[in-house]
Structure formats: C-alpha cells, structure tokens
Amino acid sequence: ELKVEQNPLFLSMQEGKNYTIYCNYSTTSDRLYWYRQDPGKSLESLFVLLSNGAVKQEGRLMASLDTKARLSTLHITAAVHDLSATYFCAVDIIEYGNKLVFGAGTILRVKS
Amino acid sequence: SAVISQKPSRDICQRGTSLTIQCQVDSQVTMMFWYRQQPGQSLTLIATANQGSEATYESGFVIDKFPISRPNLTFSTLTVSNMSPEDSSIYLCSVETSGPPYEQYFGPGTRLTVT
C-alpha cells in the first residue's frame, strides 16, 4: 500500500524566513505533485515532478524530487504572508490507475 | 490545463436524503476521479469514474452509497445516498489531462453539510 507522509503538519514562520516541507512516500512512484489549498477553496496545482533530480521553481517556492530516497521537498524562500495556505503533496502510480495518494497536508502560517 | 466546474457548490441536506453532484470539464479526458475531504483532513479517493463502464471504488467506498455515472468524456456525477452527518465533507472531482504532462486538476468542490 502506498503511503505518503508530510512534515511538519503545521508551520508558523516569520516573513522573510526560509523553510522546507518534506514529503516521504513508501513505494516507487511515477509522479509527485504539490498542491496549494486556501481555506474554503479547491486545490491549485503548483508542481508536477516526474523524474529523479527534478527541480522546479515558481516565485518563492521550489520543489525537488529524489526518487531513490523517495523524498520530495518544497522549499520556501523569504516567506511572505500571501503564502499562508495548506500545502499537500500527492503521488501516483500509473499501474494503479493514476489515482493520487495524498499526504496529510502542511498548514503554513506566515506572520507579518 | 483543464477547466472544471461542479454543481452545486454547496448544499445543506437532511439525513436520509440523497444528493447528486455534477462535474463538467471543458475538454475530453480519459481519467476522472472523485475525492472526499472531511473537515480538517486530507483528500481520500472515492472512486475512478470510467466512461462506458462501472466506476472503480476504493476500499471503504461502495456503489450503493456513492453511485457514479460517466456518460461521456466530459461529464460525471457522484450521488451521496442515504446521507448521515458523517457524510459532511467537501467532494471534489478531478481529471487527468489526456496528453503530456498528464497533470491532475481539481474542480472547485462541493461543500456538503448533513443535518
């Protein structure tokens, strides 16, 4: 059974600081996703990581994937209040029908 | 990308009744999924909606409780039957784009409250 673990589950940080969210998964995966969810909203796709060593950046967020370690990171650089949201990682395995298995989510609060 | 709409966006229902949620996507897609997000929780897959055949349900979800239709490649419905307060959740449909990079996108969700 594919399991996905995120940590930390809650992160409170000051504006301007850097931090990293970790996503570990239990078995070989074909794709890893990072999503953002604002309160009362749906999920917004941030990154899709497909291969070992993949790194993608958008603004203050950078995601990376290490398939050998079964680990993805979402790094936040110089946080701003607008980044406050819940961040989910999710993995899928094509042979299991492309269904996504989600981590528990990380609630990020950036304090001014 | 894909533009997905869901109806209704929210509803308050009485226990014992049923609600049908619609999901419409702006392009033909092979893969459509239904997820549940209970309050304060992560997302759990209910089923994969297969066009032209019965949906594939995940462990813990059954067709009698969550019947799904998929009449074509752009539309699906999920019914929550004989509702109880434990069914209060956000229900989201998602689609996987039919070409590279095969990303999954989510609809806006349906917030269901059962009283």
Short mmCIF file of C-alpha atoms in Angstrom, two decimals:
data_model
loop_
_atom_site.label_atom_id
_atom_site.label_comp_id
_atom_site.label_asym_id
_atom_site.label_seq_id
_atom_site.Cartn_x
_atom_site.Cartn_y
_atom_site.Cartn_z
CA GLU A 1 0.00 0.00 0.00
CA LEU A 2 1.33 3.41 -0.96
CA LYS A 3 1.72 5.77 2.00
CA VAL A 4 2.66 9.42 1.91
CA GLU A 5 3.97 11.29 4.93
CA GLN A 6 4.39 15.03 5.19
CA ASN A 7 6.16 17.00 7.84
CA PRO A 8 5.75 19.28 9.52
CA LEU A 9 1.96 19.26 9.73
CA PHE A 10 1.89 22.82 10.96
CA LEU A 11 4.43 25.53 10.29
CA SER A 12 4.37 29.03 11.66
CA MET A 13 7.07 31.27 10.32
CA GLN A 14 8.04 34.89 10.15
CA GLU A 15 8.05 36.84 6.93
CA GLY A 16 11.43 36.80 5.25
CA LYS A 17 12.48 33.42 6.64
CA ASN A 18 13.22 30.24 4.73
CA TYR A 19 11.81 26.81 5.44
CA THR A 20 11.31 23.38 3.91
CA ILE A 21 8.36 21.00 3.87
CA TYR A 22 9.19 17.31 3.44
CA CYS A 23 7.21 14.59 1.69
CA ASN A 24 8.20 10.93 2.03
CA TYR A 25 6.47 8.11 0.21
CA SER A 26 6.65 4.38 0.68
CA THR A 27 6.99 2.86 -2.76
CA THR A 28 8.13 3.68 -6.25
CA SER A 29 6.06 6.46 -7.73
CA ASP A 30 5.64 7.75 -11.26
CA ARG A 31 4.74 11.32 -10.45
CA LEU A 32 4.77 13.61 -7.46
CA TYR A 33 2.51 16.63 -7.15
CA TRP A 34 2.45 19.66 -4.90
CA TYR A 35 -0.86 21.45 -4.40
CA ARG A 36 -1.90 24.55 -2.52
CA GLN A 37 -5.28 24.91 -0.83
CA ASP A 38 -6.61 28.17 0.58
CA PRO A 39 -9.36 28.00 3.23
CA GLY A 40 -12.69 27.09 1.67
CA LYS A 41 -11.12 26.70 -1.76
CA SER A 42 -10.18 23.85 -4.05
CA LEU A 43 -6.67 22.65 -4.83
CA GLU A 44 -4.32 24.63 -7.02
CA SER A 45 -1.62 22.68 -8.82
CA LEU A 46 1.84 24.05 -8.04
CA PHE A 47 4.31 21.49 -9.40
CA VAL A 48 4.46 18.10 -11.05
CA LEU A 49 7.77 16.28 -10.65
CA LEU A 50 8.42 13.38 -12.95
CA SER A 51 11.99 12.21 -12.64
CA ASN A 52 14.84 11.82 -10.20
CA GLY A 53 16.62 15.09 -9.59
CA ALA A 54 13.76 17.16 -10.97
CA VAL A 55 13.69 20.70 -9.62
CA LYS A 56 11.01 23.26 -10.36
CA GLN A 57 10.70 26.82 -9.14
CA GLU A 58 7.88 29.33 -9.18
CA GLY A 59 8.39 32.57 -7.34
CA ARG A 60 9.37 31.88 -3.74
CA LEU A 61 8.61 28.15 -3.97
CA MET A 62 10.98 25.48 -5.19
CA ALA A 63 10.20 21.77 -5.34
CA SER A 64 12.63 18.92 -5.80
CA LEU A 65 12.41 15.16 -6.12
CA ASP A 66 14.78 12.39 -5.07
CA THR A 67 13.25 9.12 -6.24
CA LYS A 68 15.98 7.00 -4.71
CA ALA A 69 15.27 8.40 -1.26
CA ARG A 70 11.53 8.58 -2.06
CA LEU A 71 11.60 12.16 -0.88
CA SER A 72 10.34 15.45 -2.21
CA THR A 73 10.88 18.86 -0.68
CA LEU A 74 9.05 22.14 -1.04
CA HIS A 75 11.36 24.97 -0.12
CA ILE A 76 10.03 28.40 0.77
CA THR A 77 12.36 31.33 0.32
CA ALA A 78 11.84 34.67 2.08
CA ALA A 79 8.26 33.86 3.03
CA VAL A 80 5.51 36.42 2.61
CA HIS A 81 2.04 36.48 4.16
CA ASP A 82 0.38 35.55 0.86
CA LEU A 83 1.98 32.12 1.03
CA SER A 84 -0.20 31.22 4.03
CA ALA A 85 -2.22 28.16 2.96
CA THR A 86 -2.27 24.38 3.29
CA TYR A 87 0.21 22.54 1.07
CA PHE A 88 -0.33 18.94 0.03
CA CYS A 89 1.99 16.54 -1.70
CA ALA A 90 0.49 13.63 -3.60
CA VAL A 91 1.95 10.73 -5.51
CA ASP A 92 0.55 8.41 -8.12
CA ILE A 93 1.46 5.15 -9.70
CA ILE A 94 0.35 4.64 -13.25
CA GLU A 95 -0.07 0.89 -12.86
CA TYR A 96 -2.54 1.56 -10.04
CA GLY A 97 -4.71 3.64 -12.32
CA ASN A 98 -3.22 7.11 -11.91
CA LYS A 99 -5.02 7.66 -8.64
CA LEU A 100 -3.41 10.09 -6.24
CA VAL A 101 -2.48 9.29 -2.65
CA PHE A 102 -2.21 12.46 -0.58
CA GLY A 103 -0.11 13.43 2.36
CA ALA A 104 -1.83 14.87 5.41
CA GLY A 105 -1.03 18.42 4.40
CA THR A 106 1.09 21.16 5.95
CA ILE A 107 -0.68 24.22 7.30
CA LEU A 108 1.60 27.18 6.71
CA ARG A 109 1.06 30.46 8.54
CA VAL A 110 3.37 33.34 7.69
CA LYS A 111 3.34 36.05 10.30
CA SER A 112 3.93 39.67 9.40
CA SER B 1 -4.75 22.60 -18.26
CA ALA B 2 -8.44 21.83 -17.74
CA VAL B 3 -11.32 23.97 -16.55
CA ILE B 4 -13.64 22.04 -14.26
CA SER B 5 -16.98 23.10 -12.86
CA GLN B 6 -19.06 21.44 -10.17
CA LYS B 7 -22.69 21.83 -9.18
CA PRO B 8 -23.86 22.54 -6.58
CA SER B 9 -21.06 24.46 -4.90
CA ARG B 10 -22.59 23.79 -1.52
CA ASP B 11 -25.71 22.29 0.00
CA ILE B 12 -27.29 21.57 3.33
CA CYS B 13 -29.23 18.31 3.35
CA GLN B 14 -31.25 16.32 5.83
CA ARG B 15 -30.15 12.88 6.90
CA GLY B 16 -31.63 10.04 4.92
CA THR B 17 -31.81 12.02 1.69
CA SER B 18 -29.53 11.84 -1.36
CA LEU B 19 -27.60 14.48 -3.29
CA THR B 20 -26.20 14.26 -6.80
CA ILE B 21 -23.10 16.30 -7.60
CA GLN B 22 -22.22 17.12 -11.19
CA CYS B 23 -18.75 17.59 -12.65
CA GLN B 24 -18.19 19.13 -16.08
CA VAL B 25 -14.81 19.57 -17.77
CA ASP B 26 -14.09 21.78 -20.77
CA SER B 27 -12.26 19.14 -22.79
CA GLN B 28 -12.42 15.40 -23.30
CA VAL B 29 -10.47 13.49 -20.68
CA THR B 30 -9.98 9.80 -20.12
CA MET B 31 -9.46 9.83 -16.38
CA MET B 32 -11.93 11.36 -13.95
CA PHE B 33 -11.85 10.85 -10.20
CA TRP B 34 -13.98 11.66 -7.17
CA TYR B 35 -12.36 12.59 -3.84
CA ARG B 36 -13.68 13.35 -0.40
CA GLN B 37 -12.13 15.83 2.01
CA GLN B 38 -13.54 15.58 5.50
CA PRO B 39 -13.28 18.68 7.72
CA GLY B 40 -9.67 19.48 8.53
CA GLN B 41 -8.43 16.38 6.72
CA SER B 42 -6.57 15.47 3.60
CA LEU B 43 -8.16 14.09 0.45
CA THR B 44 -9.23 10.48 0.02
CA LEU B 45 -10.09 8.91 -3.31
CA ILE B 46 -13.64 7.56 -3.50
CA ALA B 47 -13.58 6.10 -7.00
CA THR B 48 -12.38 6.37 -10.55
CA ALA B 49 -15.20 7.23 -12.94
CA ASN B 50 -14.83 5.08 -16.05
CA GLN B 51 -16.54 6.11 -19.26
CA GLY B 52 -18.83 3.40 -20.52
CA SER B 53 -18.34 1.04 -17.59
CA GLU B 54 -18.85 0.82 -13.85
CA ALA B 55 -16.75 3.02 -11.59
CA THR B 56 -13.81 1.53 -9.72
CA TYR B 57 -14.23 2.06 -5.99
CA GLU B 58 -11.53 2.31 -3.34
CA SER B 59 -11.55 0.28 -0.17
CA GLY B 60 -14.20 1.58 2.20
CA PHE B 61 -16.44 3.03 -0.51
CA VAL B 62 -19.30 1.13 -2.13
CA ILE B 63 -21.50 1.70 -5.14
CA ASP B 64 -24.75 1.62 -3.16
CA LYS B 65 -23.60 4.56 -1.07
CA PHE B 66 -21.76 6.52 -3.79
CA PRO B 67 -23.19 5.65 -7.21
CA ILE B 68 -21.27 7.29 -10.03
CA SER B 69 -22.18 7.91 -13.65
CA ARG B 70 -19.84 8.77 -16.54
CA PRO B 71 -21.92 9.07 -19.68
CA ASN B 72 -19.21 10.74 -21.78
CA LEU B 73 -15.65 12.06 -21.69
CA THR B 74 -16.54 15.48 -20.26
CA PHE B 75 -19.13 14.77 -17.56
CA SER B 76 -19.64 12.71 -14.42
CA THR B 77 -21.96 12.63 -11.43
CA LEU B 78 -21.49 11.41 -7.89
CA THR B 79 -24.51 10.67 -5.71
CA VAL B 80 -24.22 10.58 -1.94
CA SER B 81 -27.05 8.30 -0.86
CA ASN B 82 -28.94 7.95 2.41
CA MET B 83 -26.84 10.68 3.95
CA SER B 84 -25.78 10.90 7.57
CA PRO B 85 -23.88 13.70 9.35
CA GLU B 86 -20.67 11.70 8.83
CA ASP B 87 -21.02 12.42 5.10
CA SER B 88 -20.48 16.12 5.70
CA SER B 89 -17.40 16.85 3.62
CA ILE B 90 -16.11 18.59 0.56
CA TYR B 91 -16.46 16.41 -2.53
CA LEU B 92 -14.08 17.16 -5.37
CA CYS B 93 -13.83 15.81 -8.85
CA SER B 94 -10.50 15.75 -10.62
CA VAL B 95 -9.35 15.00 -14.13
CA GLU B 96 -6.09 13.96 -15.64
CA THR B 97 -5.22 15.69 -18.88
CA SER B 98 -5.11 13.36 -21.85
CA GLY B 99 -1.73 14.49 -23.10
CA PRO B 100 1.69 15.27 -21.64
CA PRO B 101 2.49 16.20 -18.95
CA TYR B 102 -0.57 14.29 -17.68
CA GLU B 103 -1.33 16.57 -14.77
CA GLN B 104 -4.30 16.21 -12.46
CA TYR B 105 -6.56 19.19 -11.90
CA PHE B 106 -9.31 19.63 -9.36
CA GLY B 107 -12.76 21.12 -9.57
CA PRO B 108 -13.89 23.82 -7.12
CA GLY B 109 -15.54 21.24 -4.84
CA THR B 110 -18.99 20.77 -3.36
CA ARG B 111 -19.33 21.53 0.33
CA LEU B 112 -21.96 19.23 1.81
CA THR B 113 -23.43 19.61 5.26
CA VAL B 114 -25.81 16.93 6.53
CA THR B 115 -28.05 17.82 9.46
#
